[in-house]
Coordinates of C-alpha atoms and ligand atoms in Angstrom, one line a residue:
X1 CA 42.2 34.9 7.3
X2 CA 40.6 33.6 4.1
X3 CA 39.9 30.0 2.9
X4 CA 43.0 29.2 1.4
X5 CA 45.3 30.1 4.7
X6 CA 43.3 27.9 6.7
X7 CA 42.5 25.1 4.6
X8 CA 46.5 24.6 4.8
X9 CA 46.7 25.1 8.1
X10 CA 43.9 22.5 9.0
X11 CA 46.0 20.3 6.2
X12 CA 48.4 20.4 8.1
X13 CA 47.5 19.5 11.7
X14 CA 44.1 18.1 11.1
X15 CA 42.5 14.5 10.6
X16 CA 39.0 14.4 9.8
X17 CA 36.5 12.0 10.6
X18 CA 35.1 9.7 7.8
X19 CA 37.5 11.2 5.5
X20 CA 40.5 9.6 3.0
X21 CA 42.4 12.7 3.6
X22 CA 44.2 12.3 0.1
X23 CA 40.8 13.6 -1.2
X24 CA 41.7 16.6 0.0
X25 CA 44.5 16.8 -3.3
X26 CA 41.6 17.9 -5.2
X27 CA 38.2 17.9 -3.1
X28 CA 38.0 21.3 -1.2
X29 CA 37.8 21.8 2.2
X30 CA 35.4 24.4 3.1
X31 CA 36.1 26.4 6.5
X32 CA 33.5 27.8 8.4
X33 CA 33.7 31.3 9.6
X34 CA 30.1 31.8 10.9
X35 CA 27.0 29.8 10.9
X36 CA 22.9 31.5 11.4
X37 CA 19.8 29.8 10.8
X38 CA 20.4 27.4 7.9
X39 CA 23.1 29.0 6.3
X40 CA 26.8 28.2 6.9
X41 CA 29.9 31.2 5.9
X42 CA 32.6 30.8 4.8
X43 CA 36.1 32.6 5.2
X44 CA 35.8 34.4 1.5
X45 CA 32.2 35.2 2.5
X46 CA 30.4 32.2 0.4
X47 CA 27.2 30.7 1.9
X48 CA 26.2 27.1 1.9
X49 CA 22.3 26.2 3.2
X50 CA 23.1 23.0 5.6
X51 CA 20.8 20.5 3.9
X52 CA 22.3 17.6 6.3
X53 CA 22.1 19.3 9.1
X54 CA 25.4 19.2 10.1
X55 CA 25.5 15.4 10.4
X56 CA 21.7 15.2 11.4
X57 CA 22.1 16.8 14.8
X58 CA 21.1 20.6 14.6
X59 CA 17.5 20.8 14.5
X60 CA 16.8 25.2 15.1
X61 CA 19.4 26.6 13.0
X62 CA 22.8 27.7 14.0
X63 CA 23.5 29.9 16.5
X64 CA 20.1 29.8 17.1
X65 CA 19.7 33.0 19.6
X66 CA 17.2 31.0 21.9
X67 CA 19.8 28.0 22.8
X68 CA 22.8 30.4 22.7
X69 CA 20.9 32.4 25.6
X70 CA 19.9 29.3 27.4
X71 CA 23.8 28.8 27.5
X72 CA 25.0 31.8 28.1
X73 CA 23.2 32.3 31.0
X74 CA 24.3 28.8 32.3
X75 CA 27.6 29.4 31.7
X76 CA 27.5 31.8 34.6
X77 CA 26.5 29.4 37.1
X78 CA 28.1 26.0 36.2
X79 CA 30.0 24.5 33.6
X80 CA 30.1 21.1 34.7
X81 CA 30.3 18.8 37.4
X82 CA 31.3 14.7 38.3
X83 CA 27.9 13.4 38.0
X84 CA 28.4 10.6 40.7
X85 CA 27.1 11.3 43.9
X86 CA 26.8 15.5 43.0
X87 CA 23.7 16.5 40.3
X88 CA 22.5 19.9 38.9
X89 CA 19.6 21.0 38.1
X90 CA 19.8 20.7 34.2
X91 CA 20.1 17.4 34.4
X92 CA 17.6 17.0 36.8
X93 CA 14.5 19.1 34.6
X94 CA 15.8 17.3 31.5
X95 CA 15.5 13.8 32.9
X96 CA 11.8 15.0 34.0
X97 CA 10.5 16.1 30.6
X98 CA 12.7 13.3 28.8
X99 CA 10.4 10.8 30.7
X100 CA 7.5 12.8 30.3
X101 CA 7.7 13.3 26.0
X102 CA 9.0 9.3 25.6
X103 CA 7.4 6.5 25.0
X104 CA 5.2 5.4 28.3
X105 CA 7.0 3.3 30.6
X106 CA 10.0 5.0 30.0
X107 CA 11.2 6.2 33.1
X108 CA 15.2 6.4 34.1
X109 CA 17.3 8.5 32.0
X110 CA 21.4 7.5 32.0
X111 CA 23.4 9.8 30.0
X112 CA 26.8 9.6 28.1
X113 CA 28.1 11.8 25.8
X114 CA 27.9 11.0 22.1
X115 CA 25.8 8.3 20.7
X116 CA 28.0 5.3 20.0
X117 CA 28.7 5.7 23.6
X118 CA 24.7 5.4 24.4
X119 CA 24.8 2.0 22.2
X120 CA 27.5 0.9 24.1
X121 CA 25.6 1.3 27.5
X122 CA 22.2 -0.1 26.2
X123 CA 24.4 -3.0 24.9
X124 CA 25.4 -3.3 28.3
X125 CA 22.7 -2.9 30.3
X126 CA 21.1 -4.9 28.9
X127 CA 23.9 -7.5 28.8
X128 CA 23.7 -7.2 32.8
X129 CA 20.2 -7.1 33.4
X130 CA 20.1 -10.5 32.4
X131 CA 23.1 -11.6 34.5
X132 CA 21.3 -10.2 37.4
X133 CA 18.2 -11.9 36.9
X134 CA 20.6 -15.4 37.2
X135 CA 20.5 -15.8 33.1
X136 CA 24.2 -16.1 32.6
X137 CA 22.9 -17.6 29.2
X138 CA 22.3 -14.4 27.4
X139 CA 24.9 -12.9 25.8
X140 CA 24.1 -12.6 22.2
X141 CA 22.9 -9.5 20.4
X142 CA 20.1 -9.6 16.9
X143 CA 20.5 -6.7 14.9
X144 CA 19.0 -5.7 11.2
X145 CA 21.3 -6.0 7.5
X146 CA 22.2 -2.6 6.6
X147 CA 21.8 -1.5 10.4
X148 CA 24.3 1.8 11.9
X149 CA 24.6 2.3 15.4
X150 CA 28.1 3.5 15.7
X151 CA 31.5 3.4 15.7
X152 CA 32.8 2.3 19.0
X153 CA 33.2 -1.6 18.7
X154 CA 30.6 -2.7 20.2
X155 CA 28.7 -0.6 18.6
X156 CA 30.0 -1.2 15.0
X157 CA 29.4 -5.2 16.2
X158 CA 25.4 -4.7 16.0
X159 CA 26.0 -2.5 12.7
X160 CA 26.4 -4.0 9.3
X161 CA 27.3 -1.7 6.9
X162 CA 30.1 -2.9 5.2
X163 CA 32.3 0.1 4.8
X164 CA 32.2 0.8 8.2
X165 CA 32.8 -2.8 9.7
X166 CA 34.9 -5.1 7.3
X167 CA 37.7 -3.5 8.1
X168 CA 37.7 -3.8 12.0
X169 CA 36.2 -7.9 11.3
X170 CA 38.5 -9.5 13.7
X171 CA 37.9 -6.6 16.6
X172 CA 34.3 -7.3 17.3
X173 CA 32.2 -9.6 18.8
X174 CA 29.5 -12.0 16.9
X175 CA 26.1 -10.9 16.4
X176 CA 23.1 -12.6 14.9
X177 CA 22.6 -10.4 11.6
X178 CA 18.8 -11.0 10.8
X179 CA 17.4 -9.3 7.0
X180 CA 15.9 -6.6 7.6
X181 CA 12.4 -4.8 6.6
X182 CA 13.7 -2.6 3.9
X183 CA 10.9 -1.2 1.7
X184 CA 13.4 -0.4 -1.0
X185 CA 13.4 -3.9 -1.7
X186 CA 10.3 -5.2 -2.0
X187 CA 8.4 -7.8 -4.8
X188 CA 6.7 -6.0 -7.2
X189 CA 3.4 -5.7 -6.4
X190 CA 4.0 -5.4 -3.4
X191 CA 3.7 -2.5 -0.2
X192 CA 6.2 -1.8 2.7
X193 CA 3.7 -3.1 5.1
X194 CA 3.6 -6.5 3.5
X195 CA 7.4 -6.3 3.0
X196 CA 7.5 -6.1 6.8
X197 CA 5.1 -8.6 7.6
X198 CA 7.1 -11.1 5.2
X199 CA 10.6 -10.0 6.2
X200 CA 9.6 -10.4 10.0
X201 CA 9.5 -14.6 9.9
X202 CA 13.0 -14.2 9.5
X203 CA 13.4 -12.4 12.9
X204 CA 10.5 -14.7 14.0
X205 CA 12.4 -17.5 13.6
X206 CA 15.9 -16.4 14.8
X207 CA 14.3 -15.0 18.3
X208 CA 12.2 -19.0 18.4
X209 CA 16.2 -20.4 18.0
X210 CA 18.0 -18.4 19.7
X211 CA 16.0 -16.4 22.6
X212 CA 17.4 -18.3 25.2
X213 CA 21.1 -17.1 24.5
X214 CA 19.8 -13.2 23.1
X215 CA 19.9 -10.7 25.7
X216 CA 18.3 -7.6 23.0
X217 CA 17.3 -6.9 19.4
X218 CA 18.4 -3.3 18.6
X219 CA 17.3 -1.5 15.4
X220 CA 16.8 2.0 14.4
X221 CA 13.3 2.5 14.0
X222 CA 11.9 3.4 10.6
X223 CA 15.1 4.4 8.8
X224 CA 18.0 3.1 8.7
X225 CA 20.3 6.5 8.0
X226 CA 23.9 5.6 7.6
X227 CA 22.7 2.7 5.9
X228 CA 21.7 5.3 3.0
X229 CA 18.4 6.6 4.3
X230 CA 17.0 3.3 3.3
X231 CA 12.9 3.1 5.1
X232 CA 10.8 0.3 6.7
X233 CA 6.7 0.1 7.5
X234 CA 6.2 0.6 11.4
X235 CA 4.5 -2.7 11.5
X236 CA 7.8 -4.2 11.9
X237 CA 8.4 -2.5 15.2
X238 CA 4.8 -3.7 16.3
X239 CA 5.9 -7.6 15.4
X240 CA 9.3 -7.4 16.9
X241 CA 7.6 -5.6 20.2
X242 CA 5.4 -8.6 20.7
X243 CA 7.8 -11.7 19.7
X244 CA 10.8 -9.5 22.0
X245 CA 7.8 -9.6 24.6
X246 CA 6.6 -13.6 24.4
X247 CA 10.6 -14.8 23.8
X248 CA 12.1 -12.9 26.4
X249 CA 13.7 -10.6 24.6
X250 CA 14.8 -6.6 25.3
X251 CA 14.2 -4.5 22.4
X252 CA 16.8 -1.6 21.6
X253 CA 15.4 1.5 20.0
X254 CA 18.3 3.3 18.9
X255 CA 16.4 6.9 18.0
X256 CA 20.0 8.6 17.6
X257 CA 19.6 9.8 14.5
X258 CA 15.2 9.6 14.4
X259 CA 14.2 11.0 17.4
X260 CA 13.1 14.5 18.0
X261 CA 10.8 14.5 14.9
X262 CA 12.9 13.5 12.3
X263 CA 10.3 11.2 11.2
X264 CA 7.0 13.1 11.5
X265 CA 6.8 12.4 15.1
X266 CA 8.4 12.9 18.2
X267 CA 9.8 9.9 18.0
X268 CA 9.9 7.2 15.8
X269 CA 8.2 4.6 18.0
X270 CA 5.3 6.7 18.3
X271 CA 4.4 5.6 14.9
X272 CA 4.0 1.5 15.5
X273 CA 2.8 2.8 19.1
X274 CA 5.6 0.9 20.8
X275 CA 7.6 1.5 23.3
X276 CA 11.3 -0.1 24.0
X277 CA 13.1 -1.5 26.7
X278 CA 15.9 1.0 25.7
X279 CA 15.8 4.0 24.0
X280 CA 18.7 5.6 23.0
X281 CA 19.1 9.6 21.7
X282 CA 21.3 11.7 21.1
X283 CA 22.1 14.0 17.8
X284 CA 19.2 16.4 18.0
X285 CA 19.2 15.7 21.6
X286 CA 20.5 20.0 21.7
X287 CA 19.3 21.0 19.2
X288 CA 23.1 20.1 17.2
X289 CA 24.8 22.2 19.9
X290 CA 26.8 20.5 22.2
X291 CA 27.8 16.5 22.6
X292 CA 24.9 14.7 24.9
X293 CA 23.3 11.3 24.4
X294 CA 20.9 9.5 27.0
X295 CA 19.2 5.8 27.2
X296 CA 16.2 5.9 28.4
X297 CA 15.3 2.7 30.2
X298 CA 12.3 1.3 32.7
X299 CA 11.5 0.6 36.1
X300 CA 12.6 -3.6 35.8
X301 CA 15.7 -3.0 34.5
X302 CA 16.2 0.2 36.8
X303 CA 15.4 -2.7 39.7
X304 CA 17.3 -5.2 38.7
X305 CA 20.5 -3.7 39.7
X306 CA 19.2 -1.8 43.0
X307 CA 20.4 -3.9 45.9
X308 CA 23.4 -3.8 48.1
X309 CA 26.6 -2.5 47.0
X310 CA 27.9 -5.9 47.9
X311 CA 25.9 -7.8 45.7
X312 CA 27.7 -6.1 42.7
X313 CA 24.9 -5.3 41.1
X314 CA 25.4 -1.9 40.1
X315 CA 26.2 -0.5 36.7
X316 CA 29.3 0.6 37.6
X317 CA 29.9 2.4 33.8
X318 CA 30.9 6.1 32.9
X319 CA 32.3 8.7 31.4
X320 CA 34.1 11.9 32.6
X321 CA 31.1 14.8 30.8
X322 CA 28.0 12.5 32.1
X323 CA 25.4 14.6 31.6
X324 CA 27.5 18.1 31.2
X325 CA 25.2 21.3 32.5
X326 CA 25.9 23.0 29.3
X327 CA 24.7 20.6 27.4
X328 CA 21.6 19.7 29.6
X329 CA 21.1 23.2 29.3
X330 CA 21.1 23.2 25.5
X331 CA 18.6 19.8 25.2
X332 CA 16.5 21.9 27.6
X333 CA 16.5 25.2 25.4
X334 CA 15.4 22.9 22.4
X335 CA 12.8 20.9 24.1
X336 CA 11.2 24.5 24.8
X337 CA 11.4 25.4 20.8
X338 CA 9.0 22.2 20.6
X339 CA 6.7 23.2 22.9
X340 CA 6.9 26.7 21.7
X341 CA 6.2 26.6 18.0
X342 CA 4.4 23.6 17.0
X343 CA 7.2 22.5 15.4
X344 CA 6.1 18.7 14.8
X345 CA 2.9 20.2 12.9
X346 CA 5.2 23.1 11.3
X347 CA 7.0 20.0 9.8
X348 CA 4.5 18.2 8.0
X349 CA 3.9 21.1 5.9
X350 CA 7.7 21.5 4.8
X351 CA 7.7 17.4 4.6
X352 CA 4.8 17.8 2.4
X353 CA 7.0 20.7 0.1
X354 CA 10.3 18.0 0.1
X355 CA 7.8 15.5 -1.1
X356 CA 6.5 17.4 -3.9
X357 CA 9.7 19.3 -4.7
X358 CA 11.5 16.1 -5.0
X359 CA 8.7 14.7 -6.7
X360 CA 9.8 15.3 -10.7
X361 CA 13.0 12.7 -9.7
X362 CA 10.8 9.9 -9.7
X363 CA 11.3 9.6 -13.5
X364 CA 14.5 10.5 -13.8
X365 CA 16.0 7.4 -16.1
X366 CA 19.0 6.9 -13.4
X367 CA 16.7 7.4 -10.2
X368 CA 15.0 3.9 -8.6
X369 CA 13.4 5.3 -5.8
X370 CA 12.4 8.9 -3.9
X371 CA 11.5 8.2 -0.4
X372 CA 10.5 9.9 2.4
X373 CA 9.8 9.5 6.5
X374 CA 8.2 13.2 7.8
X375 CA 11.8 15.1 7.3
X376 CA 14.4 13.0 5.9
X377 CA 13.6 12.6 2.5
X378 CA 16.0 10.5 -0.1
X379 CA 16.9 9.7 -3.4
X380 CA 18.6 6.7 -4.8
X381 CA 20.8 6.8 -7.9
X382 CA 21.2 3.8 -9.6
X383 CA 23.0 2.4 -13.1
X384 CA 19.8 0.3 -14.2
X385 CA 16.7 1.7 -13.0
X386 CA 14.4 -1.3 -14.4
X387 CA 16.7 -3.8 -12.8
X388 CA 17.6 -1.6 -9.8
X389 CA 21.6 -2.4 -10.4
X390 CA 23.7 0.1 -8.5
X391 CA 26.4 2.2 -9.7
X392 CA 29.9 0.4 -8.7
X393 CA 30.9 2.5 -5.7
X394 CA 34.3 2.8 -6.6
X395 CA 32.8 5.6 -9.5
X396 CA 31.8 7.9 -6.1
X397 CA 28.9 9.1 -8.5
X398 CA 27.4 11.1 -5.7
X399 CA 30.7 13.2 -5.3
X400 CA 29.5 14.9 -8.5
X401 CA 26.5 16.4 -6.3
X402 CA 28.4 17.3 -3.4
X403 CA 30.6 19.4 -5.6
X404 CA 28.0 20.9 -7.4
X405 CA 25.9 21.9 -4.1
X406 CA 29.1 23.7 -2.9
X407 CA 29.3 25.8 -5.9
X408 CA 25.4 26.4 -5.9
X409 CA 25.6 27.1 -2.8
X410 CA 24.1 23.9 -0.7
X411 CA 25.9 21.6 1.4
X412 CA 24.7 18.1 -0.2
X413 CA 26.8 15.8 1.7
X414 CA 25.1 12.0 -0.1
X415 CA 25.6 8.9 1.1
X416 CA 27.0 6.7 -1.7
X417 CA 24.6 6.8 -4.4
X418 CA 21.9 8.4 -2.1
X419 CA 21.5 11.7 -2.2
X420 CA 19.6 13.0 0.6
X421 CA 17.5 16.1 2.2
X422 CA 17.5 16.3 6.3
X423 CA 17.4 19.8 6.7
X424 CA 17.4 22.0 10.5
X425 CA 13.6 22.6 10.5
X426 CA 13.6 26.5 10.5
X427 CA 14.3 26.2 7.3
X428 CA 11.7 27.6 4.5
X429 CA 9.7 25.8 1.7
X430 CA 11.5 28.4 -0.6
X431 CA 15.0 27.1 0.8
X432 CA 13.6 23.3 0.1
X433 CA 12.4 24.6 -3.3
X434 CA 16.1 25.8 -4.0
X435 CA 18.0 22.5 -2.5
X436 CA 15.4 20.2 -4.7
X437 CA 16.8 21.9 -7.4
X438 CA 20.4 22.2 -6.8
X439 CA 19.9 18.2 -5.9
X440 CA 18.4 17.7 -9.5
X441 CA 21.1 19.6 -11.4
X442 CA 23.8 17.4 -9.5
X443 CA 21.9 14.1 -10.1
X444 CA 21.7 14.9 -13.8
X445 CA 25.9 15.8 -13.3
X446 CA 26.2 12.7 -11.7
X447 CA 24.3 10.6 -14.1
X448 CA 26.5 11.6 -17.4
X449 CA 28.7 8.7 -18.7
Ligands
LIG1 C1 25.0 8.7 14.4 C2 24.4 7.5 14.9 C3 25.0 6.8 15.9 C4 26.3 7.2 16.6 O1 26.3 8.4 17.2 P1 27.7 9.2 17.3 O2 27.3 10.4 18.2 O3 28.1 9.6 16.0 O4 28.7 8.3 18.0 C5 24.4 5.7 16.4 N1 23.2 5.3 15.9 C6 22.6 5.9 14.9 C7 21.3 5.4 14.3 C8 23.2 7.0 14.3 O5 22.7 7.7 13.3

């Protein structure tokens, strides 16, 4: 089997996510034989460092020995099991040290199995929390401009990136779409922190209207990934916290893509020292192993549906692999890798290498910003860099970087005109040194007229 056989095979048979497959005339496809540590193989033997990690969900490398073990030895005992009225003990240790590492208050775990799905239930939940408190009133959702949260429609309802939505318009429901904290466009002069205190009257004032109909505000707490690792001040999350708090409000922390130190901490609320009424996680929820996502919720909503089965109060909501053993068992396996190696502390010194390696880009003529939150750190092309005006997106200017990472050796996966580093943390400040550069020489590729 080598590249070639396979790549026409998969053409063949295969549709791939995210993906106009006609690229595929000239854009190759790149099958993967084997995966260790940061490095990805191919079928001719070529090896590609996995600067996206995957999508953002492996955190310890592939086939990290650790988890594998963790699974194999599960594998043995259990596979998987209905989750309604049977449990394991995966799920049960997980659900323990979930509640112990979140934010305080946190303290009931509900599991689905990828992470628009974990939207979808925090949507809902809170939806019905509301309904059982007698407030048949709230049924509106607030979200942030340039927000993801997924691709399930109610899901891609509180999102609002363009691409993603426009399309599927007439599918979804309404949503109150408030402007959003983004750094990346502040006034000169001034800081993110003041950007967020001035973008916040507009939430402000939509939660003063419309709190009486609004059963949540969700956001993704300091970046907003899909949305092209664009960046926000925690003092945003500290003002929405308290207005959520005085108008009645549940707030969403949607930590899919964030949590499990993405950011610099644990998680991202740790930062405004907040916590939410929901917190969804998934992604590096195993470590990028196996599909898993949880909402983490507390005891007043947990109560509010606890009463006779009568009443119909319950949340009557699942899916068949709720909380699979195998994939409990791989969330467990990477929780221990925290605990074990310091690895939050670990990261600030290879956040502090992406910051410096990256650094040089700032004056590149077609670069308008480098930014960085602890491990995800980005960089924006654009076609004016005084006036900040974007490259038209129908040029795919970032595809020139993605090619070039292939052949270097690095998979660069950008996001538009955002090319960006989020790398599995057992990676080494040599390996950041080498992707910093392979990112430079594609940016400059990118950038030719
Ligand atoms: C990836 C992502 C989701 C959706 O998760 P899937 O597992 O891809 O369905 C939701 N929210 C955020 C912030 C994400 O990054």
């Amino acid at each position: 089997m080598n590249n070639h056989d396979l790549t026409r095979r998969d053409l063949a048979v295969v549709w791939h996510p995210c993906t106009q497959m006609k690229d595929h005339e000239h854009l190759p496809m790149t099958p993967i034989r084997r995966g260790e540590g940061v490095w990805l193989e191919d079928f001719d033997g070529n090896r590609y460092l996995d600067a996206v990690s995957s999508w953002w969900v492996n955190l310890f490398g592939h086939a990290n020995p650790y988890i594998n073990a963790a699974i194999r030895r599960q594998l043995d005992d259990l596979e998987h099991v209905i989750l309604a009225g049977f449990t394991h003990e995966p799920v049960v240790r997980l659900s323990e040290r979930l509640v112990a590492i979140t934010p305080p208050g946190l303290s009931r775990c509900f599991y689905a199995d990828n992470g628009s799905a974990a939207v979808e239930v925090a949507l809902k939940m809170s939806f019905h929390y509301w309904l059982n408190q007698g407030r048949k009133d709230k049924t509106r959702f607030i979200c942030l401009s340039n927000s993801y949260h997924g691709e399930t429609l109610g899901a891609l309802a509180v999102g609002d990136v363009p691409l993603y939505k426009s399309t599927y318009g007439p599918l979804l429901m309404e949503v109150m779409t408030v402007p959003g904290p983004d750094c990346f466009e502040r006034e000169p002069g001034e800081d993110c922190e003041q950007v967020a205190e001035r973008m916040f009257e507009a939430m402000e004032a939509t939660l003063a209207r419309h709190a009486h109909e609004t059963c949540a505000v969700i956001v993704e707490p300091l970046v907003q990934c899909a949305g092209g690792m664009r960046m926000y001040h925690p003092r945003y999350l500290q003002l929405l916290r308290e207005a959520c708090d005085r108008h009645g409000v549940h707030l969403i922390a949607d930590e899919i893509a964030v949590g499990f130190g993405r950011t610099g901490t644990l998680f991202a609320c740790e930062q405004a020292g907040i916590s939410p009424d929901f917190m969804c996680l998934s992604k590096g929820l195993t470590g990028g192993y196996l599909p898993l996502s949880v909402v983490l919720t507390h005891d007043q909503v947990y109560d509010a549906f606890y009463d006779e089965y009568t009443r119909l109060t319950a949340f009557l909501h699942s899916h068949s692999y709720t909380a699979n053993p195998l994939a409990c068992t791989a969330a467990l396996a990477t929780l221990d890798l925290f605990e074990r190696d310091d690895v939050i502390g670990r990261n600030r010194r290879l956040a502090a290498v992406m910051a410096e390696s990256l650094a040089p880009l700032k004056d590149h003529p077609h670069v308008a910003d480098v930014r960085q939150h602890g491990m995800i750190a980005a960089v924006e092309m654009v076609r004016n860099k005084t006036t900040r005006e974007p490259y038209p997106w129908q040029e795919r200017r970032g595809l020139a970087i993605y090619r070039h990472g292939l052949k270097r050796g690095a998979l660069l996966r950008p996001l538009g005109n955002v090319s960006y580093l989020m790398p599995p943390y057992v990676i080494t400040e040599e390996q950041i040194r080498f992707l910093a550069q392979v990112m430079m020489e594609g940016i400059d590729l990118a950038c030719r007229d």
